Structures are given as C-alpha cells and as structure tokens.
Amino acid sequence: MEYDTFTAGVGPGGLRTKNDIRVLLCYLLASVNVPLHQEDILSILQEYDLANYFEVMDALSDLQTKGLVSASREYPGCMMIEKQGREVARQLDVTLPVSIREKTVAAAMNLLARGKREQENRVEIRKNDKGYGVTCHVSDGDMDLLTFTLYAPDLYQARTIKKNFHRNPEIVYRAILAAVTGSRDLAADALRRMTS
C-alpha cells in the first residue's frame, strides 16, 4: 500500500493515508454525534498516535471544503458532521481497522465524560495573601451537594488539586461523607473505588 501522509508522530498501526484520516474523522464525528472542538479532535487522534497533526488539520479543512463537516454556529471552534459525512462514515468505516475505530470512539467518550464532570463539578482557584484557595463543588447538576476550600501554597499545587478532583469528584464526596458520618462501609467503598 502506498502512503501519502507525513508520518511524524504516528505510532504502529496508525493511519498513513489521507483518505483513511478523512474517513476516521467522519466516523468519529458521526459516532459521538455532538460537535467537537478541533483541539479535542486532535487530542483524541494523538492520544493513540493515530495520525500526524498537520495531516489531521489538512483533512478537516478538506472535509469542510467538500461539505462533509462544517463549523458549528452554536459552538465556535467546533466541527460537526453533515449528512454526506455520515454517509461516508457509514459506507467506508469498514476500511479502517476495528481497533482504531474502537480506540477513537473510546477516547472521544472519555473526553466528553471528563468535560461533563468538569462542567457539573466546578473548581475555582483564587489567589490570597498566603497562596491559593481552591474551592471545589460537587454537584448533581441542579444543586451543590458539597463545597469545600483547600489551601495550596502555589499555583502548581492548586492546579494539581483541581486536576485530581476532576478525575472523580464522586469519590471525594463519598470519602468526605464517610468521614463526617463515621461510616466504615462508605469509607471502604470510597477506598475501593479510588484503587480500581
């Protein structure tokens, strides 16, 4: 098979033809069925070294020119699949290895889930005289279930707290609830979830 792309940053089993990259982009956008930011698309494909950065950008531009994807009016910087793009994905997705399709969709779903967690469970970092206050909100969507503020001596630690909180705010909630209620069962459950 003849390759026609730059392969810098592409791992073993990654995509090395322009057509495969275009098909995968259509497949990805059709599978998640929500507009994705260009940077998120790049992140998804580069998480598994599936395609070269420049080739992905070129493919997105080409797909947009051909009317297979379009820029979302509602979400600036986001791309969405068009009817013709869905058709391409449906007809040609079998040309892509199953492992690549599965990895791509799994990475996209993880990214969307993380975005939802971060949106529902806010974190605010505020500078004060002694460092930073990191306020974390555990929410069920409609209301805050728990709000707490931690001290961080520097911005690096404040951002680390934010990142670790966003990994799984539910575990933080369970652990604090276990501590204040004295429930060993809740504590054991929180520890089990933390290590799994």
Coordinates of N, CA, C and O in Angstrom, one line a residue:
M1 N 0.8 -1.2 0.0 CA 0.0 0.0 0.0 C 0.9 1.2 0.0 O 1.9 1.3 0.7
E2 N 0.5 2.2 -0.8 CA 1.3 3.5 -0.9 C 0.8 4.5 0.1 O -0.4 4.7 0.3
Y3 N 1.7 5.0 0.9 CA 1.4 6.0 1.9 C 1.5 7.4 1.3 O 2.5 7.7 0.5
D4 N 0.6 8.3 1.7 CA 0.7 9.7 1.1 C 0.6 10.8 2.2 O 0.1 11.9 1.9
T5 N 1.0 10.5 3.4 CA 1.0 11.4 4.5 C 2.3 11.6 5.2 O 3.2 10.7 5.1
F6 N 2.5 12.6 6.0 CA 3.6 12.7 6.9 C 3.3 11.7 8.0 O 2.2 11.6 8.4
T7 N 4.4 11.1 8.4 CA 4.2 10.0 9.5 C 4.8 10.4 10.8 O 4.8 9.6 11.7
A8 N 5.3 11.6 10.9 CA 5.9 12.0 12.2 C 4.8 12.0 13.3 O 3.8 12.5 13.1
G9 N 5.1 11.3 14.4 CA 4.2 11.2 15.5 C 3.1 10.1 15.3 O 2.3 10.0 16.2
V10 N 3.2 9.4 14.3 CA 2.2 8.3 14.0 C 2.8 7.0 14.5 O 3.9 6.6 14.1
G11 N 2.1 6.3 15.4 CA 2.6 5.1 16.0 C 2.3 3.9 15.1 O 1.6 4.0 14.1
P12 N 2.8 2.7 15.5 CA 2.5 1.5 14.8 C 1.0 1.3 14.7 O 0.2 1.4 15.7
G13 N 0.5 1.0 13.5 CA -0.9 0.8 13.3 C -1.7 2.0 13.0 O -2.9 2.0 12.8
G14 N -1.0 3.2 13.1 CA -1.6 4.5 12.9 C -2.0 4.7 11.4 O -1.6 3.9 10.5
L15 N -2.7 5.7 11.1 CA -3.1 6.0 9.7 C -2.1 6.7 8.9 O -1.5 7.7 9.4
R16 N -1.8 6.2 7.7 CA -0.8 6.8 6.9 C -1.3 7.2 5.5 O -0.5 7.4 4.6
T17 N -2.6 7.2 5.3 CA -3.1 7.7 4.0 C -4.1 8.8 4.3 O -4.9 8.8 5.3
K18 N -4.2 9.8 3.5 CA -5.1 10.9 3.6 C -6.6 10.5 3.7 O -7.4 10.9 4.5
N19 N -6.9 9.5 2.8 CA -8.2 9.0 2.8 C -8.7 8.3 4.1 O -9.8 8.6 4.6
D20 N -7.8 7.5 4.7 CA -8.1 6.9 5.9 C -8.3 7.9 7.0 O -9.2 7.8 7.9
I21 N -7.5 9.0 7.0 CA -7.7 10.0 8.0 C -9.1 10.7 7.9 O -9.8 11.0 8.8
R22 N -9.4 11.0 6.6 CA -10.7 11.7 6.4 C -11.9 10.8 6.8 O -12.8 11.2 7.4
V23 N -11.8 9.5 6.5 CA -12.8 8.5 6.8 C -12.9 8.4 8.4 O -14.0 8.5 8.9
L24 N -11.8 8.4 9.1 CA -11.8 8.3 10.5 C -12.4 9.5 11.1 O -13.2 9.4 12.1
L25 N -12.1 10.7 10.6 CA -12.7 11.9 11.1 C -14.3 11.9 10.9 O -15.0 12.3 11.9
C26 N -14.7 11.5 9.8 CA -16.2 11.4 9.6 C -16.8 10.3 10.5 O -17.8 10.6 11.2
Y27 N -16.1 9.2 10.7 CA -16.6 8.2 11.6 C -16.6 8.7 13.0 O -17.6 8.5 13.8
L28 N -15.6 9.4 13.5 CA -15.6 9.9 14.8 C -16.7 10.9 15.1 O -17.5 10.7 16.0
L29 N -16.9 11.9 14.2 CA -18.0 12.9 14.4 C -19.3 12.2 14.3 O -20.3 12.6 15.0
A30 N -19.5 11.3 13.4 CA -20.8 10.6 13.3 C -21.1 9.7 14.5 O -22.2 9.6 15.0
S31 N -20.0 9.1 15.1 CA -20.2 8.2 16.2 C -20.6 9.0 17.5 O -21.5 8.5 18.3
V32 N -19.9 10.1 17.8 CA -20.2 10.8 19.0 C -21.4 11.7 18.9 O -22.1 12.0 19.8
N33 N -21.7 12.1 17.6 CA -22.9 12.8 17.3 C -23.1 14.1 18.1 O -24.2 14.5 18.4
V34 N -22.0 14.7 18.4 CA -22.0 16.1 19.0 C -20.9 16.9 18.4 O -19.9 16.3 18.0
P35 N -21.0 18.2 18.3 CA -19.9 19.0 17.8 C -18.6 18.8 18.7 O -18.8 18.8 19.9
L36 N -17.5 18.7 18.1 CA -16.2 18.5 18.8 C -15.3 19.7 18.4 O -15.2 20.0 17.2
H37 N -14.6 20.2 19.4 CA -13.7 21.3 19.1 C -12.5 20.7 18.4 O -12.1 19.5 18.6
Q38 N -11.9 21.5 17.4 CA -10.8 21.0 16.6 C -9.7 20.4 17.5 O -9.1 19.4 17.2
E39 N -9.4 21.2 18.6 CA -8.3 20.7 19.5 C -8.6 19.4 20.2 O -7.7 18.6 20.4
D40 N -9.9 19.2 20.5 CA -10.3 17.9 21.1 C -10.1 16.8 20.0 O -9.7 15.7 20.4
I41 N -10.5 17.0 18.8 CA -10.3 16.0 17.7 C -8.8 15.7 17.6 O -8.5 14.5 17.6
L42 N -8.0 16.7 17.6 CA -6.5 16.4 17.5 C -6.1 15.6 18.8 O -5.3 14.7 18.6
S43 N -6.5 16.0 19.9 CA -6.2 15.3 21.2 C -6.6 13.8 21.1 O -5.8 12.9 21.5
I44 N -7.8 13.6 20.6 CA -8.3 12.2 20.5 C -7.4 11.4 19.6 O -7.0 10.2 20.0
L45 N -7.1 11.9 18.4 CA -6.3 11.1 17.5 C -4.8 11.0 17.9 O -4.1 10.0 17.6
Q46 N -4.3 12.0 18.6 CA -2.9 11.9 19.0 C -2.7 11.2 20.3 O -1.6 10.7 20.6
E47 N -3.8 11.0 21.1 CA -3.7 10.2 22.3 C -3.1 8.8 22.0 O -2.4 8.2 22.8
Y48 N -3.5 8.2 20.9 CA -3.1 6.9 20.5 C -2.1 7.0 19.3 O -1.9 5.9 18.6
D49 N -1.6 8.1 19.0 CA -0.6 8.3 17.9 C -1.2 7.8 16.6 O -0.6 7.1 15.8
L50 N -2.5 8.1 16.3 CA -3.2 7.6 15.1 C -2.9 8.4 13.8 O -3.1 7.8 12.8
A51 N -2.6 9.6 14.0 CA -2.4 10.4 12.7 C -1.5 11.6 13.1 O -1.5 12.1 14.2
N52 N -0.8 12.1 12.0 CA 0.0 13.3 12.1 C -0.8 14.6 12.3 O -1.9 14.7 11.7
Y53 N -0.4 15.4 13.2 CA -1.1 16.7 13.5 C -1.5 17.5 12.2 O -2.6 17.9 12.0
F54 N -0.5 17.7 11.4 CA -0.7 18.5 10.2 C -1.7 17.8 9.2 O -2.5 18.4 8.5
E55 N -1.6 16.5 9.1 CA -2.5 15.7 8.2 C -3.9 15.8 8.7 O -4.9 15.9 7.9
V56 N -4.1 15.8 10.0 CA -5.5 15.9 10.6 C -6.0 17.2 10.3 O -7.2 17.4 9.9
M57 N -5.3 18.3 10.5 CA -5.7 19.6 10.2 C -6.1 19.8 8.7 O -7.1 20.4 8.4
D58 N -5.2 19.3 7.9 CA -5.5 19.3 6.4 C -6.7 18.5 6.1 O -7.5 19.0 5.3
A59 N -6.9 17.4 6.7 CA -8.1 16.6 6.4 C -9.4 17.3 6.9 O -10.4 17.2 6.2
L60 N -9.4 17.9 8.0 CA -10.5 18.6 8.5 C -10.9 19.8 7.5 O -12.1 20.0 7.2
S61 N -9.9 20.5 7.1 CA -10.1 21.6 6.1 C -10.7 21.0 4.8 O -11.6 21.6 4.3
D62 N -10.1 19.9 4.3 CA -10.6 19.3 3.1 C -12.1 18.8 3.3 O -12.9 19.0 2.4
L63 N -12.4 18.2 4.4 CA -13.8 17.7 4.6 C -14.7 18.9 4.7 O -15.9 18.8 4.2
Q64 N -14.3 20.0 5.3 CA -15.1 21.2 5.4 C -15.4 21.8 4.0 O -16.5 22.1 3.6
T65 N -14.3 21.8 3.1 CA -14.4 22.3 1.8 C -15.4 21.5 1.0 O -16.2 22.0 0.2
K66 N -15.4 20.2 1.2 CA -16.3 19.3 0.5 C -17.7 19.2 1.0 O -18.5 18.5 0.5
G67 N -17.9 19.9 2.2 CA -19.2 19.9 2.8 C -19.6 18.6 3.6 O -20.7 18.4 3.9
L68 N -18.6 17.8 3.9 CA -18.8 16.7 4.7 C -18.9 17.0 6.2 O -19.6 16.3 7.0
V69 N -18.2 18.0 6.6 CA -18.2 18.5 8.0 C -18.4 20.0 7.9 O -18.1 20.6 6.9
S70 N -18.8 20.6 9.0 CA -19.0 22.1 9.0 C -18.6 22.6 10.4 O -18.7 21.9 11.4
A71 N -18.4 23.9 10.4 CA -18.1 24.6 11.7 C -19.5 24.8 12.3 O -20.4 25.3 11.7
S72 N -19.5 24.5 13.6 CA -20.8 24.7 14.3 C -21.0 26.2 14.6 O -20.1 26.9 15.0
R73 N -22.2 26.7 14.3 CA -22.6 28.1 14.6 C -22.8 28.3 16.1 O -22.5 29.3 16.6
E74 N -23.3 27.2 16.7 CA -23.7 27.3 18.1 C -22.5 27.2 19.0 O -22.4 27.8 20.1
Y75 N -21.5 26.4 18.6 CA -20.3 26.2 19.4 C -19.0 26.6 18.6 O -18.5 25.8 17.8
P76 N -18.6 27.9 18.8 CA -17.4 28.3 18.0 C -16.2 27.4 18.2 O -15.9 27.0 19.3
G77 N -15.5 27.2 17.1 CA -14.3 26.3 17.1 C -14.6 24.8 17.0 O -13.7 24.0 17.0
C78 N -15.9 24.5 17.0 CA -16.3 23.1 16.9 C -16.7 22.7 15.5 O -17.2 23.5 14.7
M79 N -16.4 21.4 15.2 CA -16.8 20.8 13.9 C -18.0 19.8 14.2 O -18.0 19.2 15.2
M80 N -18.8 19.8 13.2 CA -19.9 18.8 13.2 C -20.1 18.1 11.9 O -19.7 18.6 10.9
I81 N -20.6 16.9 11.9 CA -20.8 16.1 10.7 C -22.0 16.5 10.0 O -23.0 16.9 10.6
E82 N -21.9 16.5 8.7 CA -23.1 16.8 7.8 C -23.6 15.4 7.3 O -23.0 14.4 7.4
K83 N -24.8 15.5 6.6 CA -25.4 14.3 6.1 C -24.5 13.5 5.2 O -24.4 12.3 5.3
Q84 N -23.8 14.2 4.3 CA -22.9 13.5 3.4 C -21.7 12.8 4.1 O -21.2 11.8 3.7
G85 N -21.3 13.5 5.2 CA -20.2 12.9 6.0 C -20.6 11.7 6.7 O -19.9 10.7 6.9
R86 N -21.9 11.7 7.2 CA -22.4 10.5 7.8 C -22.5 9.3 6.8 O -22.2 8.2 7.2
E87 N -22.8 9.6 5.6 CA -22.9 8.6 4.5 C -21.5 8.0 4.3 O -21.3 6.8 4.2
V88 N -20.5 8.9 4.3 CA -19.1 8.4 4.1 C -18.7 7.5 5.2 O -18.2 6.4 5.1
A89 N -19.0 7.9 6.5 CA -18.7 7.1 7.6 C -19.4 5.8 7.6 O -18.8 4.7 7.9
R90 N -20.6 5.8 7.2 CA -21.4 4.5 7.2 C -20.9 3.6 6.1 O -20.8 2.4 6.3
Q91 N -20.5 4.1 4.9 CA -20.1 3.2 3.8 C -18.7 2.8 3.9 O -18.3 1.7 3.5
L92 N -17.8 3.7 4.5 CA -16.4 3.4 4.4 C -15.7 3.0 5.8 O -14.5 2.7 5.8
D93 N -16.5 3.0 6.8 CA -15.8 2.8 8.1 C -15.2 1.4 8.2 O -14.2 1.2 8.9
V94 N -15.7 0.4 7.4 CA -15.1 -0.9 7.4 C -13.7 -0.9 6.8 O -13.0 -1.9 6.9
T95 N -13.3 0.1 6.1 CA -11.9 0.2 5.6 C -10.9 0.5 6.7 O -9.7 0.3 6.5
L96 N -11.4 0.9 7.8 CA -10.5 1.2 9.0 C -10.4 0.0 9.9 O -11.4 -0.7 10.1
P97 N -9.3 -0.3 10.5 CA -9.2 -1.4 11.4 C -10.1 -1.2 12.6 O -10.3 0.0 13.1
V98 N -10.7 -2.2 13.1 CA -11.7 -2.1 14.2 C -11.0 -1.5 15.4 O -11.6 -0.7 16.1
S99 N -9.7 -1.9 15.7 CA -9.0 -1.3 16.9 C -8.9 0.2 16.8 O -9.1 0.9 17.8
I100 N -8.7 0.7 15.7 CA -8.6 2.2 15.5 C -10.0 2.8 15.7 O -10.1 3.8 16.4
R101 N -11.0 2.2 15.2 CA -12.3 2.8 15.4 C -12.7 2.8 16.9 O -13.2 3.7 17.4
E102 N -12.4 1.6 17.5 CA -12.8 1.5 19.0 C -12.0 2.5 19.8 O -12.5 3.1 20.7
K103 N -10.7 2.6 19.6 CA -9.8 3.5 20.4 C -10.3 4.9 20.2 O -10.3 5.7 21.2
T104 N -10.6 5.3 19.0 CA -11.0 6.7 18.7 C -12.3 7.0 19.4 O -12.4 8.1 20.0
V105 N -13.3 6.2 19.3 CA -14.6 6.4 19.9 C -14.4 6.4 21.5 O -15.0 7.2 22.2
A106 N -13.7 5.5 22.0 CA -13.5 5.4 23.5 C -12.8 6.7 24.0 O -13.2 7.2 25.0
A107 N -11.8 7.1 23.2 CA -11.1 8.4 23.6 C -12.1 9.6 23.6 O -12.0 10.4 24.5
A108 N -12.9 9.6 22.6 CA -13.9 10.7 22.4 C -14.9 10.6 23.6 O -15.2 11.7 24.2
M109 N -15.4 9.5 23.9 CA -16.3 9.3 25.0 C -15.7 9.7 26.4 O -16.4 10.4 27.2
N110 N -14.4 9.3 26.6 CA -13.7 9.8 27.8 C -13.6 11.3 27.9 O -13.8 11.9 28.9
L111 N -13.3 11.9 26.7 CA -13.1 13.3 26.7 C -14.5 14.0 27.0 O -14.5 15.0 27.8
L112 N -15.6 13.5 26.4 CA -16.9 14.1 26.6 C -17.3 13.9 28.1 O -17.9 14.8 28.7
A113 N -17.0 12.7 28.7 CA -17.4 12.5 30.1 C -16.6 13.4 31.0 O -17.2 13.9 32.0
R114 N -15.3 13.6 30.7 CA -14.5 14.5 31.5 C -15.0 15.9 31.4 O -15.1 16.6 32.4
G115 N -15.4 16.3 30.2 CA -15.9 17.7 30.1 C -17.2 17.9 30.9 O -17.4 18.9 31.5
K116 N -18.1 16.8 30.9 CA -19.3 16.9 31.6 C -19.0 17.0 33.1 O -19.7 17.7 33.9
R117 N -18.1 16.1 33.6 CA -17.7 16.1 35.0 C -17.2 17.5 35.4 O -17.5 18.0 36.5
E118 N -16.4 18.1 34.6 CA -15.8 19.4 34.9 C -16.8 20.5 34.9 O -16.7 21.4 35.7
Q119 N -17.8 20.4 34.0 CA -18.8 21.4 33.9 C -19.8 21.3 35.1 O -20.2 22.3 35.7
E120 N -20.1 20.1 35.5 CA -21.0 19.9 36.7 C -20.3 20.1 38.0 O -21.0 20.5 39.0
N121 N -19.1 19.8 38.1 CA -18.3 19.9 39.4 C -17.2 21.0 39.2 O -16.1 20.7 38.9
R122 N -17.6 22.2 39.5 CA -16.7 23.3 39.3 C -15.6 23.4 40.3 O -15.7 22.9 41.4
V123 N -14.5 24.0 39.9 CA -13.4 24.3 40.7 C -13.0 25.7 40.5 O -12.8 26.1 39.3
E124 N -12.8 26.5 41.6 CA -12.4 27.9 41.5 C -11.1 28.0 42.2 O -10.9 27.5 43.3
I125 N -10.1 28.6 41.6 CA -8.8 28.9 42.2 C -8.7 30.4 42.4 O -8.8 31.1 41.4
R126 N -8.5 30.8 43.6 CA -8.3 32.2 43.9 C -7.1 32.5 44.7 O -6.8 31.8 45.7
K127 N -6.3 33.5 44.2 CA -5.1 33.9 44.9 C -5.4 34.6 46.2 O -6.4 35.4 46.2
N128 N -4.7 34.4 47.3 CA -4.8 35.1 48.5 C -3.4 35.5 49.0 O -2.4 35.2 48.4
D129 N -3.4 36.1 50.2 CA -2.0 36.6 50.7 C -1.1 35.4 51.0 O 0.1 35.6 50.9
K130 N -1.5 34.2 51.3 CA -0.7 33.1 51.6 C -0.5 32.1 50.6 O 0.2 31.1 50.8
G131 N -1.1 32.2 49.4 CA -1.1 31.2 48.4 C -2.3 31.2 47.6 O -2.7 32.3 47.0
Y132 N -3.0 30.1 47.6 CA -4.2 30.0 46.8 C -5.3 29.2 47.5 O -5.0 28.3 48.3
G133 N -6.6 29.6 47.3 CA -7.7 28.9 47.8 C -8.3 28.1 46.7 O -8.6 28.7 45.6
V134 N -8.5 26.8 46.8 CA -9.1 26.0 45.8 C -10.5 25.5 46.3 O -10.5 24.7 47.2
T135 N -11.5 26.1 45.7 CA -12.9 25.8 46.1 C -13.5 24.7 45.1 O -13.5 25.0 43.9
C136 N -13.8 23.6 45.6 CA -14.4 22.5 44.8 C -15.9 22.3 45.1 O -16.3 22.4 46.3
H137 N -16.6 22.2 44.1 CA -18.1 22.0 44.2 C -18.5 20.6 43.6 O -18.2 20.3 42.5
V138 N -19.1 19.8 44.5 CA -19.6 18.5 44.0 C -21.1 18.8 43.8 O -21.8 19.2 44.7
S139 N -21.6 18.5 42.5 CA -22.9 18.9 42.2 C -23.6 17.7 41.5 O -23.0 16.8 40.9
D140 N -24.9 17.7 41.7 CA -25.7 16.7 41.0 C -26.4 17.3 39.7 O -27.3 16.7 39.1
G141 N -25.9 18.5 39.3 CA -26.4 19.2 38.2 C -27.3 20.3 38.6 O -27.2 21.4 38.1
D142 N -28.2 20.1 39.5 CA -29.2 21.1 39.9 C -28.7 21.9 41.2 O -29.0 23.1 41.3
M143 N -28.0 21.2 42.0 CA -27.5 21.9 43.3 C -26.2 21.3 43.7 O -25.8 20.2 43.4
D144 N -25.5 22.1 44.5 CA -24.2 21.7 45.1 C -24.6 20.7 46.3 O -25.4 21.0 47.1
L145 N -23.9 19.5 46.2 CA -24.1 18.6 47.3 C -23.0 18.9 48.4 O -23.2 18.6 49.6
L146 N -21.9 19.4 47.9 CA -20.7 19.6 48.8 C -19.9 20.7 48.2 O -19.6 20.7 47.0
T147 N -19.4 21.6 49.1 CA -18.5 22.7 48.6 C -17.4 22.7 49.7 O -17.8 22.8 50.9
F148 N -16.2 22.7 49.3 CA -15.1 22.8 50.3 C -13.9 23.6 49.7 O -13.8 23.7 48.4
T149 N -13.1 24.2 50.5 CA -12.0 25.0 50.1 C -10.7 24.5 50.7 O -10.7 24.2 51.9
L150 N -9.7 24.2 49.9 CA -8.4 23.8 50.3 C -7.4 24.8 50.1 O -7.5 25.6 49.1
Y151 N -6.4 24.9 51.0 CA -5.3 25.8 50.8 C -4.2 25.1 49.9 O -3.9 23.9 50.1
A152 N -3.6 25.9 49.0 CA -2.5 25.4 48.2 C -1.4 26.5 48.3 O -1.7 27.7 48.0
P153 N -0.2 26.2 48.6 CA 0.8 27.2 48.7 C 1.2 27.9 47.4 O 1.7 29.0 47.4
D154 N 1.0 27.2 46.3 CA 1.4 27.8 45.0 C 0.4 27.3 43.9 O -0.4 26.4 44.1
L155 N 0.5 28.0 42.8 CA -0.4 27.7 41.7 C -0.3 26.3 41.1 O -1.3 25.6 40.8
Y156 N 0.9 25.7 41.1 CA 1.1 24.4 40.6 C 0.3 23.4 41.5 O -0.4 22.5 41.0
Q157 N 0.4 23.5 42.8 CA -0.4 22.6 43.7 C -1.9 22.9 43.6 O -2.7 21.9 43.7
A158 N -2.3 24.1 43.4 CA -3.7 24.4 43.2 C -4.2 23.7 42.0 O -5.3 23.1 42.0
R159 N -3.5 23.8 40.9 CA -3.9 23.1 39.7 C -3.9 21.6 39.8 O -4.7 20.9 39.2
T160 N -3.0 21.1 40.6 CA -2.9 19.6 40.8 C -4.2 19.2 41.6 O -4.8 18.2 41.3
I161 N -4.6 20.0 42.6 CA -5.8 19.7 43.3 C -7.0 19.7 42.4 O -7.8 18.8 42.4
K162 N -7.1 20.7 41.5 CA -8.2 20.8 40.6 C -8.2 19.6 39.7 O -9.3 18.9 39.5
K163 N -7.1 19.2 39.1 CA -7.0 18.1 38.2 C -7.4 16.8 38.9 O -8.2 16.0 38.4
N164 N -6.9 16.5 40.1 CA -7.2 15.3 40.8 C -8.7 15.3 41.3 O -9.3 14.2 41.3
F165 N -9.2 16.4 41.6 CA -10.6 16.5 42.0 C -11.5 16.1 40.8 O -12.4 15.3 40.9
H166 N -11.2 16.7 39.6 CA -12.0 16.4 38.4 C -11.9 15.0 37.9 O -12.7 14.5 37.2
R167 N -10.8 14.2 38.3 CA -10.8 12.8 37.9 C -12.0 12.0 38.4 O -12.5 11.2 37.7
N168 N -12.4 12.3 39.7 CA -13.5 11.6 40.2 C -14.1 12.3 41.4 O -13.8 11.9 42.5
P169 N -14.9 13.3 41.2 CA -15.5 14.0 42.3 C -16.4 13.2 43.2 O -16.6 13.4 44.4
E170 N -16.9 12.1 42.6 CA -17.8 11.2 43.3 C -17.0 10.5 44.5 O -17.6 10.4 45.6
I171 N -15.8 10.1 44.2 CA -15.0 9.5 45.3 C -14.7 10.5 46.4 O -14.8 10.2 47.6
V172 N -14.4 11.8 46.0 CA -14.2 12.8 47.0 C -15.4 12.9 47.9 O -15.3 13.0 49.1
Y173 N -16.5 13.0 47.3 CA -17.8 13.2 48.0 C -18.0 12.0 49.0 O -18.3 12.2 50.2
R174 N -17.8 10.8 48.5 CA -18.0 9.6 49.3 C -17.1 9.6 50.5 O -17.4 9.2 51.6
A175 N -15.8 9.9 50.2 CA -14.8 9.9 51.3 C -15.1 10.9 52.4 O -15.0 10.6 53.6
I176 N -15.5 12.1 52.0 CA -15.8 13.1 53.0 C -17.1 12.7 53.7 O -17.2 12.9 55.0
L177 N -18.1 12.2 53.0 CA -19.3 11.8 53.6 C -19.0 10.6 54.6 O -19.6 10.6 55.8
A178 N -18.1 9.7 54.3 CA -17.8 8.6 55.2 C -17.1 9.2 56.4 O -17.4 8.7 57.5
A179 N -16.2 10.2 56.2 CA -15.5 10.8 57.4 C -16.5 11.5 58.4 O -16.4 11.3 59.6
V180 N -17.4 12.3 57.8 CA -18.3 13.0 58.7 C -19.4 12.2 59.3 O -20.0 12.6 60.3
T181 N -19.8 11.1 58.7 CA -20.8 10.2 59.2 C -20.3 9.1 60.0 O -21.0 8.4 60.7
G182 N -18.9 8.8 59.9 CA -18.3 7.7 60.6 C -18.7 6.4 60.0 O -18.5 5.3 60.7
S183 N -19.1 6.3 58.8 CA -19.5 5.1 58.1 C -18.3 4.4 57.6 O -17.7 4.8 56.6
R184 N -18.0 3.2 58.2 CA -16.9 2.4 57.7 C -17.2 1.8 56.3 O -16.3 1.6 55.5
D185 N -18.5 1.5 56.1 CA -18.8 0.9 54.8 C -18.6 2.0 53.6 O -18.1 1.6 52.6
L186 N -19.0 3.2 53.9 CA -18.8 4.3 52.9 C -17.3 4.5 52.7 O -16.8 4.7 51.6
A187 N -16.5 4.5 53.8 CA -15.1 4.7 53.7 C -14.4 3.5 52.9 O -13.6 3.8 52.0
A188 N -14.8 2.3 53.2 CA -14.3 1.1 52.4 C -14.7 1.2 50.9 O -13.8 0.9 50.1
D189 N -15.9 1.6 50.7 CA -16.3 1.8 49.3 C -15.5 2.9 48.6 O -15.1 2.7 47.4
A190 N -15.3 4.0 49.2 CA -14.5 5.1 48.6 C -13.1 4.6 48.3 O -12.5 4.9 47.3
L191 N -12.5 3.9 49.3 CA -11.1 3.4 49.1 C -11.1 2.4 47.9 O -10.1 2.4 47.1
R192 N -12.1 1.5 47.9 CA -12.1 0.5 46.8 C -12.2 1.2 45.4 O -11.5 0.9 44.5
R193 N -13.1 2.2 45.3 CA -13.2 3.0 44.1 C -12.0 3.8 43.7 O -11.7 3.9 42.5
M194 N -11.3 4.2 44.7 CA -10.0 5.0 44.5 C -8.9 4.1 43.9 O -8.2 4.5 43.1
T195 N -8.9 2.9 44.3 CA -7.8 2.0 43.9 C -8.2 1.2 42.6 O -7.4 0.5 42.1
S196 N -9.5 1.2 42.2 CA -9.8 0.5 41.0 C -9.8 1.3 39.7 O -9.6 2.4 39.7

